[in-house]
Coordinates of C-alpha atoms and ligand atoms in Angstrom, one line a residue:
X1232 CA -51.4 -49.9 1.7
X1233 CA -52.4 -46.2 2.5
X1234 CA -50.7 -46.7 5.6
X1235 CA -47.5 -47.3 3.5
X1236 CA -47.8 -44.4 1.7
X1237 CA -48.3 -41.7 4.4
X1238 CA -45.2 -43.2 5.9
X1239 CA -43.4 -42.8 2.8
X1240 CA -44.7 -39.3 2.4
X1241 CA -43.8 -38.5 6.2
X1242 CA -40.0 -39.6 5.3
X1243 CA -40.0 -37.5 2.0
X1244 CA -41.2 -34.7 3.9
X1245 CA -39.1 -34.9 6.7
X1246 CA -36.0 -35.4 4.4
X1247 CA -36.9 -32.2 2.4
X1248 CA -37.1 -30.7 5.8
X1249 CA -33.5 -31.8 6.9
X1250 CA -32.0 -30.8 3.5
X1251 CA -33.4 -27.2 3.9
X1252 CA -31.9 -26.9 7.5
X1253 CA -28.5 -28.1 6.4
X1254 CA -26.4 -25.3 4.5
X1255 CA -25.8 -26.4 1.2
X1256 CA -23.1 -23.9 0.9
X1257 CA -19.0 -25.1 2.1
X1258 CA -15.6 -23.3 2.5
X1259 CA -12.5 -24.4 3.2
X1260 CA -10.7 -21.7 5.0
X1261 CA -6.4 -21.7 4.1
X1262 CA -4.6 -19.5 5.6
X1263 CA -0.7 -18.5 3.9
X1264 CA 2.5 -17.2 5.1
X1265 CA 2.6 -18.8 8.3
X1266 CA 3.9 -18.4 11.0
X1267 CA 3.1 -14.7 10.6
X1268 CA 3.1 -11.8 8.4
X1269 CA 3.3 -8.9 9.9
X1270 CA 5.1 -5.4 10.6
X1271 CA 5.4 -6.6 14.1
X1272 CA 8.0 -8.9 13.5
X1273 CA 8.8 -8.8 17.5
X1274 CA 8.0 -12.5 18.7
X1275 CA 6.0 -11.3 21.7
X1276 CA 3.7 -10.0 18.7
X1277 CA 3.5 -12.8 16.2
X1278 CA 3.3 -15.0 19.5
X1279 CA 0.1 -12.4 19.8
X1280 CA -1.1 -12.6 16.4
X1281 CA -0.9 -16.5 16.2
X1282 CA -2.9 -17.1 19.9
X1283 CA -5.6 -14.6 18.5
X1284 CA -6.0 -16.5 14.8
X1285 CA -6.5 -20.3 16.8
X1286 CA -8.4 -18.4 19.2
X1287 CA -11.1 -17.8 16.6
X1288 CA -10.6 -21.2 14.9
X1289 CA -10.5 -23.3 17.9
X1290 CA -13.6 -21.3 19.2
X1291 CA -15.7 -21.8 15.5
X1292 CA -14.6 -25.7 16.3
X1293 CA -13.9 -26.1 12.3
X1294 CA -11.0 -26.9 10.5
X1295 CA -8.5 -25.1 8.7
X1296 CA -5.3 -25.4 6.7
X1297 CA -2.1 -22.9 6.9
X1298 CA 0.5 -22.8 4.6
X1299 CA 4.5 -22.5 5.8
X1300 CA 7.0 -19.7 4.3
X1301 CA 10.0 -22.1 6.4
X1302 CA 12.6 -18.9 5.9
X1303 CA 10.9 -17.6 8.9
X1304 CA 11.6 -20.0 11.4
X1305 CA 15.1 -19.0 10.9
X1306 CA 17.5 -16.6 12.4
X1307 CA 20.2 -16.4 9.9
X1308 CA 21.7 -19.9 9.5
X1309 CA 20.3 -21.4 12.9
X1310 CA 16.7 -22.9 13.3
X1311 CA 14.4 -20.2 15.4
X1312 CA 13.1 -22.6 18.3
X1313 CA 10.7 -19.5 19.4
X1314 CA 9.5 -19.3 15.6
X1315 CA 8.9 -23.1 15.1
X1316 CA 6.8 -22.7 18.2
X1317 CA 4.7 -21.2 16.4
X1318 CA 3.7 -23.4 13.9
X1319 CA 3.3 -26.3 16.5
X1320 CA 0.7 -24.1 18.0
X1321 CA -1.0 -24.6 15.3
X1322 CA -0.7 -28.1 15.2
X1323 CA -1.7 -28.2 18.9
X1324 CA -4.9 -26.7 18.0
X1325 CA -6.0 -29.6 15.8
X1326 CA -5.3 -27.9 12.2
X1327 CA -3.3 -28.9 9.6
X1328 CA -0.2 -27.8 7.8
X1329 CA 1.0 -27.4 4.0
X1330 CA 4.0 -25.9 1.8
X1331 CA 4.3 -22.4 0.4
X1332 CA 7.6 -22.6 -0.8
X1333 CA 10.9 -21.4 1.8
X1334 CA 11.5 -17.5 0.8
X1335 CA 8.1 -17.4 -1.0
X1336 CA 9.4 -16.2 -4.7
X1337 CA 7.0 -17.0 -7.8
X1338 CA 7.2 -19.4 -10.2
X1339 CA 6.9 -17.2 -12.8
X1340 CA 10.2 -15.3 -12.1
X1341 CA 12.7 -17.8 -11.4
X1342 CA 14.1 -20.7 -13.3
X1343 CA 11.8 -24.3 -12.5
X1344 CA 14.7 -26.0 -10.8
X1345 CA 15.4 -23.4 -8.5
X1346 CA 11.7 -23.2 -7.5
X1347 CA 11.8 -26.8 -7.2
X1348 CA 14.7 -26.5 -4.8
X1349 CA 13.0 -23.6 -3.1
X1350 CA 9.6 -26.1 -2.6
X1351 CA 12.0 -28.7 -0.9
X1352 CA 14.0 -26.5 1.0
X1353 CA 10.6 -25.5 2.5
X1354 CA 9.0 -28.3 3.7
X1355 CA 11.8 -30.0 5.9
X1356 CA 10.6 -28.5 9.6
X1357 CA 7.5 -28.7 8.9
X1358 CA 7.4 -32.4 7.8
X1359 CA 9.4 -33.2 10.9
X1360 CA 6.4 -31.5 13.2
X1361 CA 3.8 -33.6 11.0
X1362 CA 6.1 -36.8 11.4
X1363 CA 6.1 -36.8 15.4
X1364 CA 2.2 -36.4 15.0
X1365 CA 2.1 -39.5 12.3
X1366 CA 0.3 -36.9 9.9
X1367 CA 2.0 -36.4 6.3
X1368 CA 2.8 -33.3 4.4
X1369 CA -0.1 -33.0 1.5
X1370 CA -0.7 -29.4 0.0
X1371 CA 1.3 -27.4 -1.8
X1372 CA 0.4 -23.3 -2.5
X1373 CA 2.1 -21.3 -5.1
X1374 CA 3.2 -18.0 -3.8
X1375 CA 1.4 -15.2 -5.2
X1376 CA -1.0 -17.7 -7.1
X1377 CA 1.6 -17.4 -9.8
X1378 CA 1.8 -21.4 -11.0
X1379 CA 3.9 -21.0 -14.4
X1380 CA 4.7 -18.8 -17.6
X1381 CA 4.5 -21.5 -20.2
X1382 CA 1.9 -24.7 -20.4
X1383 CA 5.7 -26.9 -20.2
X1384 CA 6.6 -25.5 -17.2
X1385 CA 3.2 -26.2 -15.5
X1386 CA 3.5 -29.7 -17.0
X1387 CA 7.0 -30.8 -15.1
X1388 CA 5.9 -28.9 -12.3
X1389 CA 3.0 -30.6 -11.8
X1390 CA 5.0 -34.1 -12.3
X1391 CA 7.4 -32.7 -9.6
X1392 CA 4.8 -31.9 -7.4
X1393 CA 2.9 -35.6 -7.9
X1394 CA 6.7 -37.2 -7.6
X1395 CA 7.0 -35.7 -4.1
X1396 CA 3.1 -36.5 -3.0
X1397 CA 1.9 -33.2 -3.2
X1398 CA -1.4 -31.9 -4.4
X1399 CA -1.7 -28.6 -5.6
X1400 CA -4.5 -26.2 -3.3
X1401 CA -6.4 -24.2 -5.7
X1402 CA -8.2 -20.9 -4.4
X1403 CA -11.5 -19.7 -5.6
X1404 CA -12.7 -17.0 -3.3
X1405 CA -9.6 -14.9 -3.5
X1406 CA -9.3 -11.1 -2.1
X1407 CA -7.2 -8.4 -0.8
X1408 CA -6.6 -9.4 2.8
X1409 CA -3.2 -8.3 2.3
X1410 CA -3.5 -5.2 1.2
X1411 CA -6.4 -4.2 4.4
X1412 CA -3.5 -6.3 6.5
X1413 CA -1.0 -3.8 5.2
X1414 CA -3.2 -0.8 5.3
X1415 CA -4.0 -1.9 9.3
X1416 CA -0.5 -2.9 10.3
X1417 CA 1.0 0.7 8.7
X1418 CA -2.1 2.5 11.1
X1419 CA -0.8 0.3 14.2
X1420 CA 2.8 1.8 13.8
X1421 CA 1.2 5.4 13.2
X1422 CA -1.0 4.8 16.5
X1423 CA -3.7 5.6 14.3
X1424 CA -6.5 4.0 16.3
X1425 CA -9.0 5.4 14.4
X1426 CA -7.7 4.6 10.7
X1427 CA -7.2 1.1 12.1
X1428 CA -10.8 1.1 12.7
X1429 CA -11.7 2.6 10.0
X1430 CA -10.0 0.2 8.0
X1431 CA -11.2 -3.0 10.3
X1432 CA -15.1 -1.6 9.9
X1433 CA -14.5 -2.4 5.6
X1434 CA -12.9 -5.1 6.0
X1435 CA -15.8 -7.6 6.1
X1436 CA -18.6 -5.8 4.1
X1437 CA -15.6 -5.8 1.5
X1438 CA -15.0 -9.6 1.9
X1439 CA -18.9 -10.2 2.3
X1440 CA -18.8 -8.7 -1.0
X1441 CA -16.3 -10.6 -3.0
X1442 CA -17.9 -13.8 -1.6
X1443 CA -21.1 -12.4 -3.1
X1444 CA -19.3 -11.9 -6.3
X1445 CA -17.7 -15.4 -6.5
X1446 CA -21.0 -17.2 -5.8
X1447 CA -22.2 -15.2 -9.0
X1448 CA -19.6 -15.9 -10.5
X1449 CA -19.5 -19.9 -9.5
X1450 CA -23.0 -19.6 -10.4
X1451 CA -22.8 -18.7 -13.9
X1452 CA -19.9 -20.9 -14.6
X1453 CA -21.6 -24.2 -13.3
X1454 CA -25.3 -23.2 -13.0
X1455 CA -24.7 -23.9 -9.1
X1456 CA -22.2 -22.8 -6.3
X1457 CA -19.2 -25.4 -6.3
X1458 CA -17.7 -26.3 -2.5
X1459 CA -15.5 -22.9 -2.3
X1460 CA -11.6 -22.4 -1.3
X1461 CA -10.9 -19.4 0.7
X1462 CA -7.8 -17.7 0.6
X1463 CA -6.6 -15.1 3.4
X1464 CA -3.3 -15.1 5.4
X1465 CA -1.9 -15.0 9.1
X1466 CA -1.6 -11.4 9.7
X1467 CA -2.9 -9.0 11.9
X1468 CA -6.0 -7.5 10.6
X1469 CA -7.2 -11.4 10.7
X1470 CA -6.0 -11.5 14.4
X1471 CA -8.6 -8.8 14.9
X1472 CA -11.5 -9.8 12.8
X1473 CA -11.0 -13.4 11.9
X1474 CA -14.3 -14.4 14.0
X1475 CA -16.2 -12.0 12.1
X1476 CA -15.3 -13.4 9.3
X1477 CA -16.3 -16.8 9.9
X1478 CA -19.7 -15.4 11.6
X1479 CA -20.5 -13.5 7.9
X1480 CA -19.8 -17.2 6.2
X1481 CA -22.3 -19.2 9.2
X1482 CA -24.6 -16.3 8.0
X1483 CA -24.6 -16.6 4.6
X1484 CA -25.0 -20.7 5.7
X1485 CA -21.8 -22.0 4.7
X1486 CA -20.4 -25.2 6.7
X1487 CA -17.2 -24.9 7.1
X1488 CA -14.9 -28.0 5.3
X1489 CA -11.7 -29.5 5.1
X1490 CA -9.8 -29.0 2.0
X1491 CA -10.1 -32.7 1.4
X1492 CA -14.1 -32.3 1.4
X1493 CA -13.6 -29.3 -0.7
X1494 CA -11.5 -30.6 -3.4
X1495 CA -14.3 -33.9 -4.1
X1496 CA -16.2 -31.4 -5.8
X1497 CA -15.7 -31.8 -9.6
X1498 CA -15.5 -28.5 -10.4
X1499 CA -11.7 -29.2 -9.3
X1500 CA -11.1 -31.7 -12.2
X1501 CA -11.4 -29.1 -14.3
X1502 CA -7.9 -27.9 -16.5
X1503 CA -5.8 -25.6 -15.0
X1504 CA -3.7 -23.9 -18.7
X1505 CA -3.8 -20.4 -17.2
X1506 CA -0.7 -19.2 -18.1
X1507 CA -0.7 -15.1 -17.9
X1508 CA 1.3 -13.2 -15.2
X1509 CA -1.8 -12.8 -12.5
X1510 CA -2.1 -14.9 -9.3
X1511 CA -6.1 -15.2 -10.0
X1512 CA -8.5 -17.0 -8.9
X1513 CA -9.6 -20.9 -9.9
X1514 CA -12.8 -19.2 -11.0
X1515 CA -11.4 -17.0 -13.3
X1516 CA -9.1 -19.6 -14.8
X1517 CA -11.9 -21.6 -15.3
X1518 CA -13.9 -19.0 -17.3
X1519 CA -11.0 -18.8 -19.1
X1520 CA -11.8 -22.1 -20.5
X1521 CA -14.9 -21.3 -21.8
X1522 CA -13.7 -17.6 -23.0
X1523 CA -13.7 -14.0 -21.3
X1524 CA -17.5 -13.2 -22.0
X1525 CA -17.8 -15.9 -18.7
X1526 CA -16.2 -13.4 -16.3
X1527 CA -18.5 -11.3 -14.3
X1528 CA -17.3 -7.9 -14.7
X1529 CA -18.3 -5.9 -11.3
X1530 CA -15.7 -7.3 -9.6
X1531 CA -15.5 -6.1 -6.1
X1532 CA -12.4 -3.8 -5.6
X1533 CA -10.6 -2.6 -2.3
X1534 CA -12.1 1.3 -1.0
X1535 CA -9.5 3.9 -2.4
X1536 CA -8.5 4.7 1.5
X1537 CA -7.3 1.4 1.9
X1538 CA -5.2 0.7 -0.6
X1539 CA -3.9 4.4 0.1
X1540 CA -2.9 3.8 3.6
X1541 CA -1.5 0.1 2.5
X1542 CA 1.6 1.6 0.4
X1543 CA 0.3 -0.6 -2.5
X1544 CA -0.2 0.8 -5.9
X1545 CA -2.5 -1.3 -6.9
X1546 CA -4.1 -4.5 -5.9
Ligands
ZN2845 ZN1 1.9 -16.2 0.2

């Protein structure tokens, strides 16, 4: 009988042990505008840009998801063999690959059906390259985070979506990549080495900081952190630092997940009837829900030099 019970005990304690070893924390890491979105439009440099980002994935081993602008694997009417190549090097390296509309215009400024058309028109070279690998085209991204003016619109889109398979990726730790990207590329064409490190030394303490602020904000929303979406792009700065980036998430003890293992947490059945002009963050939307006083206010905001040497005006 006693017997029993230390062996019980031993297995309690050695599961409490296990759980306290393995992160509770997970990511999914999505990357947009693929191929490449960059100043250095030159295909010697995206070719660059896009060996450096699956350098740093393949090397992490973990699994990520980028999302296809298809304008850009053409060169005026004709398909861009060199540019497609691209995206199969990403499909090389294991990862998989969703829609983010042809020429990347939001929802909120054009009429539905040409939107619709535009979300089509986009996923036609991209499904071929999933077809010869017997994979299927599953996630759709709304450019700019932008996903409908009225609750109607959001509606049929939604049903349009379902009608074609497609499941919508939601975001929740969502930054300014773009804007450091930006700030980085505009340095690069100055020869401004030390502004381009200047700007690459911020750029994860600032990310490490909005991740701190989303947790906070997860936190206070659900009384725990949900399985997080992360939301950067395939440009140059994320060439450069993209393995830092993934070291500050392994350091904070994330696991990084598949969208898939993401999306099973039920934080994502939550309603979606955000329908202001901002591309914002699943988070926010959801504090919507339960009314403004559920935002955190000290959101995290991109240094003043950045955003200067971006060309932005704002973020
Ligand atoms: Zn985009």
């Amino acid at each position: 009988m006693f017997k029993n019970i230390s062996s019980i005990l031993i297995v309690f304690l050695f599961a409490g042990f296990v759980s306290a070893q393995t992160p509770s924390r997970s990511v999914a890491i999505t990357i947009d505008d693929l191929p490449v979105v960059s100043t250095r439009t030159d295909i010697a440099n995206r070719r660059k840009i896009t060996k450096k980002l699956l350098g740093h994935i393949t090397k992490a081993n973990i699994p990520v998801i980028g999302f296809v602008n298809e304008n850009k694997l053409y060169a005026g009417d004709k398909r861009d063999q060199k540019q497609i190549d691209l995206l199969k090097m990403w499909l090389d390296a294991g990862l998989d690959l969703g829609n983010h509309t042809y020429s990347h215009r939001s929802l909120n400024t054009i009429p539905l059906t040409e939107y619709q058309a535009d979300v089509l028109k986009g996923e036609s070279i991209t499904r071929e390259l999933l077809g010869k690998r017997k994979l299927e085209i599953k996630y759709f991204r709304h450019p700019y985070l932008q996903t409908g003016r009225s609750l109607d619109i959001k509606a049929q889109f939604a049903q349009f979506l379902a009608d074609h398979g497609y499941w919508i990726a939601p975001i929740t730790f969502d930054n300014a990549d773009y804007i450091f990207s930006s700030a980085y590329d505009k340095a690069f064409d100055k020869k401004d080495k030390a502004l381009m490190k200047r700007i690459g030394d911020a750029y994860i303490p600032y990310m490490e900081s909005k991740v701190d602020y989303w947790e906070r904000q997860s936190m206070k929303l659900f009384g725990r952190e949900i399985a997080q979406t992360l939301l950067i792009h395939a440009n140059f700065i994320n060439s450069d630092y993209l393995d830092d980036l993934i070291a500050m998430f392994t350091r904070r003890g994330y696991r990084c997940v598949t969208l898939d293992e993401a999306l099973k947490d039920d934080a994502y059945r939550l309603p979606d009837t955000y329908i202001g002009p901002a591309g914002i963050s699943w988070l926010h939307r959801w504090a919507r829900e339960k009314g403004r006083e559920f935002i955190l206010a000290d959101e995290p905001k991109v240094p003043e030099f950045v955003l200067k040497a971006s060309g932005f005006e704002s973020e």
